[in-house]
């Protein structure tokens, strides 16, 4: 027994670690798997079973779970979209997802892709999925929280390598018909399609905090080494807090808010660090509302698309000190100025009527913008929660 004791002690920390901290912003109060005993899955099959069953769970990832090859590969007709102006030299061809190639009339090419990447694990209610240190990786498949699932925490997990060479290669996290979801201290890289997407059904109350959206890629829809498909929010009744995230080397939809006839999505983007973006960050359209405050934008070609000014969305971007107090009635405090450096597409957007929708909600606090860059660089992404 004395011989075994040291081994037992080394296993306990991995098995007993819990979610670190608590959600702020719109998803404040989410508990995930609550006080369920943390457990480490032994295989991709067990991980899938635990995420998809009806039991409240705290699931710890202490290694990489690689789904590539688990469902085989597919070879079929895809297409070369007009965006791929650098074929075979850093561009993205496309899988015919949702008949996108067919409806677009793009020239056909043969594509071979990993099937698992185009599918997802359907995460059920009352789950916490937590990575241990920097070890928790899900490779080759995404997660979907949908069809009434709620009260889910995904923390300190790296989701990567979903057919990054192809548009429609896979989405990292999908929310559709969900509520109370906290995505915290995760990393997203080498994703074929969206890193984070809400469907047309409501995503509900969502907090996206302290994540790294790493768009560096060898397959870029904009042929510049930057991933285009970053975040797409289209839900019919959504409240999304984006706070403390590190968003870099992306070229579009960072985020895209609204654009569907049923969209009703309000995004509070506060204290994020956007940099090295060879394209646009915000693109706001019909049904989209964006409060943009206390963010740092560095070397971003276009902070807000020109089309956003007339596409039917509503934007307040705390452009000057004179309009900071406009937020007071809805948020209970003044808004924080953003800072910009080496950017384009930055001008005043002062539509403020939607700020009344913040009243009575869990509104994210803001730190001074002078501290944002250093704070995000020190904390965003995996390996920073101390477990």
mmCIF file of C-alpha atoms in Angstrom:
data_model
loop_
_atom_site.group_PDB
_atom_site.id
_atom_site.type_symbol
_atom_site.label_atom_id
_atom_site.label_comp_id
_atom_site.label_asym_id
_atom_site.label_seq_id
_atom_site.Cartn_x
_atom_site.Cartn_y
_atom_site.Cartn_z
ATOM 1 C CA UNK A 1 0.000 0.000 0.000
ATOM 2 C CA UNK A 2 2.803 2.401 0.804
ATOM 3 C CA UNK A 3 4.293 1.709 -2.592
ATOM 4 C CA UNK A 4 1.061 2.625 -4.358
ATOM 5 C CA UNK A 5 0.384 5.838 -2.421
ATOM 6 C CA UNK A 6 2.602 8.164 -4.503
ATOM 7 C CA UNK A 7 0.898 6.959 -7.691
ATOM 8 C CA UNK A 8 -2.537 7.554 -6.218
ATOM 9 C CA UNK A 9 -1.566 11.067 -5.184
ATOM 10 C CA UNK A 10 -0.376 11.925 -8.686
ATOM 11 C CA UNK A 11 -3.656 10.803 -10.187
ATOM 12 C CA UNK A 12 -5.886 12.765 -7.837
ATOM 13 C CA UNK A 13 -5.282 16.288 -9.178
ATOM 14 C CA UNK A 14 -6.333 15.365 -12.727
ATOM 15 C CA UNK A 15 -9.421 13.564 -11.509
ATOM 16 C CA UNK A 16 -10.536 16.119 -8.935
ATOM 17 C CA UNK A 17 -10.063 19.408 -10.833
ATOM 18 C CA UNK A 18 -13.251 21.387 -11.448
ATOM 19 C CA UNK A 19 -14.356 24.361 -13.492
ATOM 20 C CA UNK A 20 -12.289 27.389 -12.508
ATOM 21 C CA UNK A 21 -14.113 30.643 -11.816
ATOM 22 C CA UNK A 22 -17.631 31.560 -12.864
ATOM 23 C CA UNK A 23 -19.224 33.071 -15.919
ATOM 24 C CA UNK A 24 -19.822 36.804 -16.122
ATOM 25 C CA UNK A 25 -21.944 38.628 -18.653
ATOM 26 C CA UNK A 26 -25.122 37.263 -20.170
ATOM 27 C CA UNK A 27 -24.498 33.620 -19.164
ATOM 28 C CA UNK A 28 -23.829 34.472 -15.534
ATOM 29 C CA UNK A 29 -25.211 31.707 -13.331
ATOM 30 C CA UNK A 30 -24.400 28.788 -15.636
ATOM 31 C CA UNK A 31 -23.282 25.756 -13.612
ATOM 32 C CA UNK A 32 -22.679 23.033 -16.207
ATOM 33 C CA UNK A 33 -22.177 19.692 -14.514
ATOM 34 C CA UNK A 34 -22.236 21.362 -11.124
ATOM 35 C CA UNK A 35 -20.827 19.280 -8.278
ATOM 36 C CA UNK A 36 -20.680 16.013 -10.206
ATOM 37 C CA UNK A 37 -17.472 14.103 -9.529
ATOM 38 C CA UNK A 38 -14.937 14.975 -12.260
ATOM 39 C CA UNK A 39 -14.002 12.049 -14.484
ATOM 40 C CA UNK A 40 -11.519 11.513 -17.300
ATOM 41 C CA UNK A 41 -12.746 9.626 -20.398
ATOM 42 C CA UNK A 42 -10.518 6.840 -21.643
ATOM 43 C CA UNK A 43 -11.344 7.047 -25.353
ATOM 44 C CA UNK A 44 -13.137 9.062 -28.011
ATOM 45 C CA UNK A 45 -16.059 6.655 -27.667
ATOM 46 C CA UNK A 46 -16.373 7.278 -23.940
ATOM 47 C CA UNK A 47 -15.999 11.030 -24.384
ATOM 48 C CA UNK A 48 -18.805 10.988 -26.954
ATOM 49 C CA UNK A 49 -21.048 8.898 -24.705
ATOM 50 C CA UNK A 50 -20.549 11.160 -21.710
ATOM 51 C CA UNK A 51 -21.216 14.337 -23.689
ATOM 52 C CA UNK A 52 -24.374 12.973 -25.314
ATOM 53 C CA UNK A 53 -26.067 11.253 -22.378
ATOM 54 C CA UNK A 54 -28.594 12.807 -19.984
ATOM 55 C CA UNK A 55 -26.383 12.657 -16.867
ATOM 56 C CA UNK A 56 -24.936 15.837 -15.339
ATOM 57 C CA UNK A 57 -21.153 15.488 -15.725
ATOM 58 C CA UNK A 58 -17.840 17.228 -15.187
ATOM 59 C CA UNK A 59 -15.612 15.785 -17.905
ATOM 60 C CA UNK A 60 -11.872 16.386 -17.665
ATOM 61 C CA UNK A 61 -9.611 16.182 -20.706
ATOM 62 C CA UNK A 62 -6.035 15.376 -19.766
ATOM 63 C CA UNK A 63 -4.836 14.456 -23.252
ATOM 64 C CA UNK A 64 -5.680 14.775 -26.927
ATOM 65 C CA UNK A 65 -8.816 13.068 -28.236
ATOM 66 C CA UNK A 66 -8.248 12.560 -31.954
ATOM 67 C CA UNK A 67 -11.335 11.859 -34.077
ATOM 68 C CA UNK A 68 -9.539 12.038 -37.414
ATOM 69 C CA UNK A 69 -10.129 8.786 -39.273
ATOM 70 C CA UNK A 70 -12.815 7.627 -36.849
ATOM 71 C CA UNK A 71 -15.519 7.884 -39.506
ATOM 72 C CA UNK A 72 -13.333 7.387 -42.556
ATOM 73 C CA UNK A 73 -12.754 9.749 -45.459
ATOM 74 C CA UNK A 74 -14.966 10.941 -48.292
ATOM 75 C CA UNK A 75 -13.949 11.671 -51.879
ATOM 76 C CA UNK A 76 -16.538 13.483 -53.983
ATOM 77 C CA UNK A 77 -17.193 16.520 -56.140
ATOM 78 C CA UNK A 78 -16.642 19.848 -54.455
ATOM 79 C CA UNK A 79 -15.887 23.194 -56.031
ATOM 80 C CA UNK A 80 -13.442 26.016 -56.476
ATOM 81 C CA UNK A 81 -15.233 29.222 -55.396
ATOM 82 C CA UNK A 82 -14.427 32.574 -56.937
ATOM 83 C CA UNK A 83 -12.765 33.597 -53.661
ATOM 84 C CA UNK A 84 -9.992 31.085 -54.315
ATOM 85 C CA UNK A 85 -7.771 33.244 -56.458
ATOM 86 C CA UNK A 86 -4.688 31.277 -55.394
ATOM 87 C CA UNK A 87 -5.595 27.616 -56.121
ATOM 88 C CA UNK A 88 -3.066 25.101 -54.827
ATOM 89 C CA UNK A 89 -1.117 27.983 -53.334
ATOM 90 C CA UNK A 90 -2.852 28.821 -50.073
ATOM 91 C CA UNK A 91 -6.531 29.100 -51.031
ATOM 92 C CA UNK A 92 -9.622 27.226 -49.860
ATOM 93 C CA UNK A 93 -11.674 24.997 -52.124
ATOM 94 C CA UNK A 94 -15.075 23.878 -50.860
ATOM 95 C CA UNK A 95 -17.087 20.826 -49.944
ATOM 96 C CA UNK A 96 -20.611 21.009 -51.366
ATOM 97 C CA UNK A 97 -22.098 21.601 -47.901
ATOM 98 C CA UNK A 98 -25.739 22.727 -47.964
ATOM 99 C CA UNK A 99 -25.448 22.490 -51.774
ATOM 100 C CA UNK A 100 -23.324 25.633 -51.622
ATOM 101 C CA UNK A 101 -21.200 24.691 -54.637
ATOM 102 C CA UNK A 102 -24.247 23.754 -56.680
ATOM 103 C CA UNK A 103 -26.205 26.920 -55.920
ATOM 104 C CA UNK A 104 -23.146 29.079 -56.508
ATOM 105 C CA UNK A 105 -22.423 27.523 -59.880
ATOM 106 C CA UNK A 106 -18.731 27.193 -59.074
ATOM 107 C CA UNK A 107 -16.470 24.947 -61.156
ATOM 108 C CA UNK A 108 -16.207 21.386 -59.871
ATOM 109 C CA UNK A 109 -13.077 19.931 -58.282
ATOM 110 C CA UNK A 110 -12.531 16.635 -56.506
ATOM 111 C CA UNK A 111 -12.240 16.949 -52.738
ATOM 112 C CA UNK A 112 -11.149 14.360 -50.182
ATOM 113 C CA UNK A 113 -11.903 15.112 -46.555
ATOM 114 C CA UNK A 114 -12.195 13.510 -43.154
ATOM 115 C CA UNK A 115 -15.858 12.744 -42.479
ATOM 116 C CA UNK A 116 -15.747 13.302 -38.709
ATOM 117 C CA UNK A 117 -14.817 16.947 -39.216
ATOM 118 C CA UNK A 118 -18.083 17.627 -41.020
ATOM 119 C CA UNK A 119 -20.104 16.099 -38.180
ATOM 120 C CA UNK A 120 -20.326 17.029 -34.498
ATOM 121 C CA UNK A 121 -20.836 15.693 -31.002
ATOM 122 C CA UNK A 122 -24.283 16.704 -29.721
ATOM 123 C CA UNK A 123 -23.590 18.003 -26.214
ATOM 124 C CA UNK A 124 -26.543 17.633 -23.862
ATOM 125 C CA UNK A 125 -27.581 19.754 -20.887
ATOM 126 C CA UNK A 126 -25.716 20.087 -17.594
ATOM 127 C CA UNK A 127 -22.203 19.332 -18.826
ATOM 128 C CA UNK A 128 -18.826 20.817 -17.947
ATOM 129 C CA UNK A 129 -16.007 19.970 -20.351
ATOM 130 C CA UNK A 130 -12.694 21.125 -18.909
ATOM 131 C CA UNK A 131 -9.149 20.710 -20.155
ATOM 132 C CA UNK A 132 -6.320 19.979 -17.741
ATOM 133 C CA UNK A 133 -3.406 22.406 -18.059
ATOM 134 C CA UNK A 134 -2.666 22.702 -21.786
ATOM 135 C CA UNK A 135 -3.381 19.047 -22.509
ATOM 136 C CA UNK A 136 -7.085 19.066 -23.365
ATOM 137 C CA UNK A 137 -7.408 18.854 -27.143
ATOM 138 C CA UNK A 138 -10.248 17.717 -29.378
ATOM 139 C CA UNK A 139 -8.911 17.128 -32.859
ATOM 140 C CA UNK A 140 -11.007 16.493 -35.924
ATOM 141 C CA UNK A 141 -14.584 17.051 -34.726
ATOM 142 C CA UNK A 142 -16.718 19.913 -33.444
ATOM 143 C CA UNK A 143 -19.303 20.284 -30.694
ATOM 144 C CA UNK A 144 -22.961 21.198 -31.083
ATOM 145 C CA UNK A 145 -25.254 22.433 -28.294
ATOM 146 C CA UNK A 146 -28.748 22.370 -29.741
ATOM 147 C CA UNK A 147 -32.378 21.273 -29.619
ATOM 148 C CA UNK A 148 -33.090 22.510 -26.116
ATOM 149 C CA UNK A 149 -29.714 21.763 -24.526
ATOM 150 C CA UNK A 150 -28.721 24.263 -21.856
ATOM 151 C CA UNK A 151 -26.405 24.898 -18.914
ATOM 152 C CA UNK A 152 -23.135 23.918 -20.595
ATOM 153 C CA UNK A 153 -19.563 24.981 -19.816
ATOM 154 C CA UNK A 154 -16.640 24.417 -22.189
ATOM 155 C CA UNK A 155 -13.406 25.566 -20.594
ATOM 156 C CA UNK A 156 -9.703 25.310 -21.430
ATOM 157 C CA UNK A 157 -10.159 23.059 -24.485
ATOM 158 C CA UNK A 158 -8.373 23.365 -27.827
ATOM 159 C CA UNK A 159 -10.535 22.400 -30.819
ATOM 160 C CA UNK A 160 -8.509 22.019 -33.988
ATOM 161 C CA UNK A 161 -8.013 20.481 -37.438
ATOM 162 C CA UNK A 162 -11.501 20.246 -38.913
ATOM 163 C CA UNK A 163 -10.606 19.884 -42.606
ATOM 164 C CA UNK A 164 -9.031 23.351 -42.690
ATOM 165 C CA UNK A 165 -8.319 23.107 -46.412
ATOM 166 C CA UNK A 166 -12.036 23.223 -47.248
ATOM 167 C CA UNK A 167 -14.894 25.657 -46.803
ATOM 168 C CA UNK A 168 -17.668 23.609 -45.151
ATOM 169 C CA UNK A 169 -14.942 21.442 -43.629
ATOM 170 C CA UNK A 170 -16.527 21.693 -40.176
ATOM 171 C CA UNK A 171 -17.558 24.102 -37.412
ATOM 172 C CA UNK A 172 -15.805 24.065 -34.031
ATOM 173 C CA UNK A 173 -18.809 25.008 -31.851
ATOM 174 C CA UNK A 174 -22.419 25.330 -32.999
ATOM 175 C CA UNK A 175 -25.240 26.733 -30.864
ATOM 176 C CA UNK A 176 -28.812 26.249 -32.094
ATOM 177 C CA UNK A 177 -31.823 26.034 -29.809
ATOM 178 C CA UNK A 178 -29.681 26.389 -26.679
ATOM 179 C CA UNK A 179 -29.399 28.602 -23.610
ATOM 180 C CA UNK A 180 -26.906 29.392 -20.851
ATOM 181 C CA UNK A 181 -23.603 28.442 -22.477
ATOM 182 C CA UNK A 182 -20.169 29.558 -21.257
ATOM 183 C CA UNK A 183 -17.166 29.105 -23.574
ATOM 184 C CA UNK A 184 -14.063 30.108 -21.659
ATOM 185 C CA UNK A 185 -10.275 29.945 -22.082
ATOM 186 C CA UNK A 186 -10.540 27.771 -25.186
ATOM 187 C CA UNK A 187 -8.514 27.882 -28.380
ATOM 188 C CA UNK A 188 -9.749 27.446 -31.937
ATOM 189 C CA UNK A 189 -7.389 26.796 -34.824
ATOM 190 C CA UNK A 190 -7.325 25.177 -38.265
ATOM 191 C CA UNK A 191 -11.088 25.068 -38.707
ATOM 192 C CA UNK A 192 -12.623 24.636 -42.156
ATOM 193 C CA UNK A 193 -15.681 26.771 -41.597
ATOM 194 C CA UNK A 194 -16.865 28.691 -38.508
ATOM 195 C CA UNK A 195 -14.945 28.688 -35.253
ATOM 196 C CA UNK A 196 -18.185 29.634 -33.477
ATOM 197 C CA UNK A 197 -21.636 29.764 -35.057
ATOM 198 C CA UNK A 198 -25.213 30.131 -33.944
ATOM 199 C CA UNK A 199 -27.944 28.648 -36.104
ATOM 200 C CA UNK A 200 -31.224 30.330 -36.976
ATOM 201 C CA UNK A 201 -32.832 29.011 -33.778
ATOM 202 C CA UNK A 202 -31.972 30.872 -30.607
ATOM 203 C CA UNK A 203 -28.598 30.414 -28.946
ATOM 204 C CA UNK A 204 -29.952 32.202 -25.869
ATOM 205 C CA UNK A 205 -27.618 33.605 -23.232
ATOM 206 C CA UNK A 206 -23.962 33.033 -24.114
ATOM 207 C CA UNK A 207 -20.663 34.210 -22.657
ATOM 208 C CA UNK A 208 -17.532 33.818 -24.792
ATOM 209 C CA UNK A 209 -14.601 34.794 -22.592
ATOM 210 C CA UNK A 210 -10.815 34.628 -22.615
ATOM 211 C CA UNK A 211 -10.575 32.492 -25.754
ATOM 212 C CA UNK A 212 -7.998 32.527 -28.522
ATOM 213 C CA UNK A 213 -9.302 32.590 -32.074
ATOM 214 C CA UNK A 214 -6.135 31.738 -33.998
ATOM 215 C CA UNK A 215 -6.730 32.120 -37.716
ATOM 216 C CA UNK A 216 -3.210 31.436 -38.996
ATOM 217 C CA UNK A 217 -3.642 28.916 -41.798
ATOM 218 C CA UNK A 218 -2.180 27.497 -44.985
ATOM 219 C CA UNK A 219 -5.674 27.475 -46.571
ATOM 220 C CA UNK A 220 -7.223 30.919 -46.603
ATOM 221 C CA UNK A 221 -10.455 31.927 -48.358
ATOM 222 C CA UNK A 222 -8.845 35.339 -48.770
ATOM 223 C CA UNK A 223 -5.503 33.951 -49.961
ATOM 224 C CA UNK A 224 -3.519 35.813 -47.309
ATOM 225 C CA UNK A 225 -2.841 33.187 -44.640
ATOM 226 C CA UNK A 226 -5.770 34.430 -42.515
ATOM 227 C CA UNK A 227 -8.884 32.383 -41.780
ATOM 228 C CA UNK A 228 -12.092 34.094 -42.944
ATOM 229 C CA UNK A 229 -14.859 32.192 -41.142
ATOM 230 C CA UNK A 230 -14.463 33.282 -37.503
ATOM 231 C CA UNK A 231 -17.776 33.872 -35.686
ATOM 232 C CA UNK A 232 -21.300 33.976 -37.128
ATOM 233 C CA UNK A 233 -24.236 35.007 -34.922
ATOM 234 C CA UNK A 234 -27.621 34.552 -36.588
ATOM 235 C CA UNK A 235 -29.862 33.378 -33.759
ATOM 236 C CA UNK A 236 -33.461 34.441 -33.301
ATOM 237 C CA UNK A 237 -33.158 35.464 -29.642
ATOM 238 C CA UNK A 238 -29.532 35.757 -28.601
ATOM 239 C CA UNK A 239 -27.556 37.649 -25.991
ATOM 240 C CA UNK A 240 -23.807 37.178 -26.503
ATOM 241 C CA UNK A 241 -21.036 38.560 -24.302
ATOM 242 C CA UNK A 242 -17.608 38.626 -25.979
ATOM 243 C CA UNK A 243 -15.014 39.552 -23.376
ATOM 244 C CA UNK A 244 -11.269 39.142 -23.011
ATOM 245 C CA UNK A 245 -10.795 37.249 -26.263
ATOM 246 C CA UNK A 246 -7.667 37.252 -28.430
ATOM 247 C CA UNK A 247 -8.718 37.356 -32.078
ATOM 248 C CA UNK A 248 -5.873 37.344 -34.573
ATOM 249 C CA UNK A 249 -4.814 36.321 -38.079
ATOM 250 C CA UNK A 250 -8.406 36.222 -39.285
ATOM 251 C CA UNK A 251 -9.843 38.055 -42.282
ATOM 252 C CA UNK A 252 -13.603 38.133 -41.785
ATOM 253 C CA UNK A 253 -16.689 37.480 -39.689
ATOM 254 C CA UNK A 254 -14.892 38.447 -36.530
ATOM 255 C CA UNK A 255 -17.764 38.581 -35.783
ATOM 256 C CA UNK A 256 -20.608 38.623 -38.324
ATOM 257 C CA UNK A 257 -23.808 39.614 -36.471
ATOM 258 C CA UNK A 258 -27.243 39.267 -38.030
ATOM 259 C CA UNK A 259 -28.059 38.853 -41.694
ATOM 260 C CA UNK A 260 -31.036 36.513 -41.527
ATOM 261 C CA UNK A 261 -34.663 37.613 -41.632
ATOM 262 C CA UNK A 262 -35.252 35.924 -38.263
ATOM 263 C CA UNK A 263 -32.100 37.223 -36.581
ATOM 264 C CA UNK A 264 -32.411 39.011 -33.246
ATOM 265 C CA UNK A 265 -28.927 38.998 -31.790
ATOM 266 C CA UNK A 266 -27.352 41.458 -29.370
ATOM 267 C CA UNK A 267 -23.582 41.222 -28.900
ATOM 268 C CA UNK A 268 -21.649 43.021 -26.184
ATOM 269 C CA UNK A 269 -18.012 43.100 -27.330
ATOM 270 C CA UNK A 270 -15.871 44.426 -24.500
ATOM 271 C CA UNK A 271 -12.158 44.293 -23.629
ATOM 272 C CA UNK A 272 -11.109 42.070 -26.540
ATOM 273 C CA UNK A 273 -7.817 42.305 -28.432
ATOM 274 C CA UNK A 274 -8.075 42.237 -32.235
ATOM 275 C CA UNK A 275 -4.879 42.306 -34.216
ATOM 276 C CA UNK A 276 -3.063 41.229 -37.387
ATOM 277 C CA UNK A 277 -6.276 40.935 -39.363
ATOM 278 C CA UNK A 278 -6.001 41.117 -43.144
ATOM 279 C CA UNK A 279 -9.684 41.778 -43.654
ATOM 280 C CA UNK A 280 -12.606 42.852 -41.507
ATOM 281 C CA UNK A 281 -13.628 42.364 -37.907
ATOM 282 C CA UNK A 282 -17.267 43.418 -37.385
ATOM 283 C CA UNK A 283 -19.907 42.923 -40.060
ATOM 284 C CA UNK A 284 -23.399 43.808 -38.798
ATOM 285 C CA UNK A 285 -26.592 43.268 -40.736
ATOM 286 C CA UNK A 286 -30.356 42.766 -40.364
ATOM 287 C CA UNK A 287 -31.342 41.800 -36.830
ATOM 288 C CA UNK A 288 -27.852 42.391 -35.439
ATOM 289 C CA UNK A 289 -27.035 44.747 -32.566
ATOM 290 C CA UNK A 290 -23.481 45.421 -31.411
ATOM 291 C CA UNK A 291 -22.127 47.390 -28.472
ATOM 292 C CA UNK A 292 -18.385 47.706 -29.064
ATOM 293 C CA UNK A 293 -16.484 49.160 -26.087
ATOM 294 C CA UNK A 294 -13.112 48.953 -24.410
ATOM 295 C CA UNK A 295 -11.490 46.898 -27.180
ATOM 296 C CA UNK A 296 -8.024 47.186 -28.693
ATOM 297 C CA UNK A 297 -7.728 47.065 -32.490
ATOM 298 C CA UNK A 298 -4.226 46.871 -33.948
ATOM 299 C CA UNK A 299 -3.307 46.292 -37.595
ATOM 300 C CA UNK A 300 -6.854 45.505 -38.662
ATOM 301 C CA UNK A 301 -7.619 46.320 -42.304
ATOM 302 C CA UNK A 302 -11.296 47.103 -41.625
ATOM 303 C CA UNK A 303 -12.710 47.261 -38.104
ATOM 304 C CA UNK A 304 -16.354 47.601 -39.224
ATOM 305 C CA UNK A 305 -17.401 46.892 -42.800
ATOM 306 C CA UNK A 306 -18.728 49.825 -44.803
ATOM 307 C CA UNK A 307 -21.811 47.766 -45.612
ATOM 308 C CA UNK A 308 -22.679 47.668 -41.909
ATOM 309 C CA UNK A 309 -23.751 51.304 -42.068
ATOM 310 C CA UNK A 310 -26.761 50.479 -44.235
ATOM 311 C CA UNK A 311 -27.379 46.732 -43.839
ATOM 312 C CA UNK A 312 -30.104 47.003 -41.215
ATOM 313 C CA UNK A 313 -28.141 46.376 -38.026
ATOM 314 C CA UNK A 314 -27.608 48.707 -35.065
ATOM 315 C CA UNK A 315 -24.160 49.676 -33.778
ATOM 316 C CA UNK A 316 -22.793 51.745 -30.918
ATOM 317 C CA UNK A 317 -19.000 51.795 -30.873
ATOM 318 C CA UNK A 318 -18.074 54.383 -28.215
ATOM 319 C CA UNK A 319 -16.153 56.382 -30.767
ATOM 320 C CA UNK A 320 -15.440 59.473 -28.685
ATOM 321 C CA UNK A 321 -15.446 60.550 -25.061
ATOM 322 C CA UNK A 322 -18.520 62.659 -25.684
ATOM 323 C CA UNK A 323 -20.763 59.625 -26.112
ATOM 324 C CA UNK A 324 -19.515 57.418 -23.270
ATOM 325 C CA UNK A 325 -22.354 58.489 -20.999
ATOM 326 C CA UNK A 326 -24.933 57.339 -23.532
ATOM 327 C CA UNK A 327 -24.599 53.831 -22.098
ATOM 328 C CA UNK A 328 -25.516 54.825 -18.563
ATOM 329 C CA UNK A 329 -29.268 54.259 -18.717
ATOM 330 C CA UNK A 330 -28.994 50.748 -20.169
ATOM 331 C CA UNK A 331 -25.756 49.472 -18.632
ATOM 332 C CA UNK A 332 -25.783 51.361 -15.359
ATOM 333 C CA UNK A 333 -22.363 52.793 -16.180
ATOM 334 C CA UNK A 334 -20.606 54.785 -18.875
ATOM 335 C CA UNK A 335 -19.059 52.916 -21.766
ATOM 336 C CA UNK A 336 -15.310 52.563 -22.212
ATOM 337 C CA UNK A 337 -13.494 54.001 -25.216
ATOM 338 C CA UNK A 338 -11.859 51.659 -27.713
ATOM 339 C CA UNK A 339 -8.307 52.201 -28.944
ATOM 340 C CA UNK A 340 -7.197 51.789 -32.546
ATOM 341 C CA UNK A 341 -3.810 51.656 -34.225
ATOM 342 C CA UNK A 342 -3.003 51.045 -37.913
ATOM 343 C CA UNK A 343 -6.609 50.304 -38.808
ATOM 344 C CA UNK A 344 -9.181 51.201 -41.427
ATOM 345 C CA UNK A 345 -12.947 51.253 -41.385
ATOM 346 C CA UNK A 346 -13.181 53.011 -38.029
ATOM 347 C CA UNK A 347 -15.776 55.751 -37.796
ATOM 348 C CA UNK A 348 -18.574 56.724 -35.455
ATOM 349 C CA UNK A 349 -21.646 54.522 -35.081
ATOM 350 C CA UNK A 350 -24.003 56.024 -32.540
ATOM 351 C CA UNK A 351 -27.297 54.153 -32.775
ATOM 352 C CA UNK A 352 -28.204 53.797 -29.129
ATOM 353 C CA UNK A 353 -31.874 52.820 -28.888
ATOM 354 C CA UNK A 354 -31.015 49.117 -28.431
ATOM 355 C CA UNK A 355 -28.916 49.856 -25.334
ATOM 356 C CA UNK A 356 -32.159 49.845 -23.370
ATOM 357 C CA UNK A 357 -32.198 46.068 -23.963
ATOM 358 C CA UNK A 358 -29.276 45.746 -21.523
ATOM 359 C CA UNK A 359 -31.411 46.936 -18.632
ATOM 360 C CA UNK A 360 -32.089 44.146 -16.161
ATOM 361 C CA UNK A 361 -29.590 41.788 -17.813
ATOM 362 C CA UNK A 362 -26.258 40.528 -16.467
ATOM 363 C CA UNK A 363 -24.053 43.192 -18.000
ATOM 364 C CA UNK A 364 -20.333 42.528 -18.313
ATOM 365 C CA UNK A 365 -18.088 44.876 -16.327
ATOM 366 C CA UNK A 366 -15.242 46.558 -18.200
ATOM 367 C CA UNK A 367 -11.630 47.274 -17.331
ATOM 368 C CA UNK A 368 -9.744 50.327 -18.553
ATOM 369 C CA UNK A 369 -8.723 49.899 -22.168
ATOM 370 C CA UNK A 370 -5.086 50.677 -21.306
ATOM 371 C CA UNK A 371 -4.894 47.316 -19.507
ATOM 372 C CA UNK A 372 -6.673 45.208 -22.116
ATOM 373 C CA UNK A 373 -3.846 44.151 -24.434
ATOM 374 C CA UNK A 374 -1.558 42.933 -21.655
ATOM 375 C CA UNK A 375 -4.426 41.242 -19.834
ATOM 376 C CA UNK A 376 -5.610 39.367 -22.910
ATOM 377 C CA UNK A 377 -2.114 38.306 -23.917
ATOM 378 C CA UNK A 378 -1.518 36.917 -20.427
ATOM 379 C CA UNK A 379 -4.846 35.135 -20.002
ATOM 380 C CA UNK A 380 -6.600 34.209 -23.243
ATOM 381 C CA UNK A 381 -6.529 30.664 -24.569
ATOM 382 C CA UNK A 382 -5.611 27.360 -22.981
ATOM 383 C CA UNK A 383 -3.237 26.701 -20.092
ATOM 384 C CA UNK A 384 -4.050 29.804 -18.038
ATOM 385 C CA UNK A 385 -6.653 28.688 -15.513
ATOM 386 C CA UNK A 386 -4.256 27.130 -13.034
ATOM 387 C CA UNK A 387 -5.669 23.608 -12.943
#
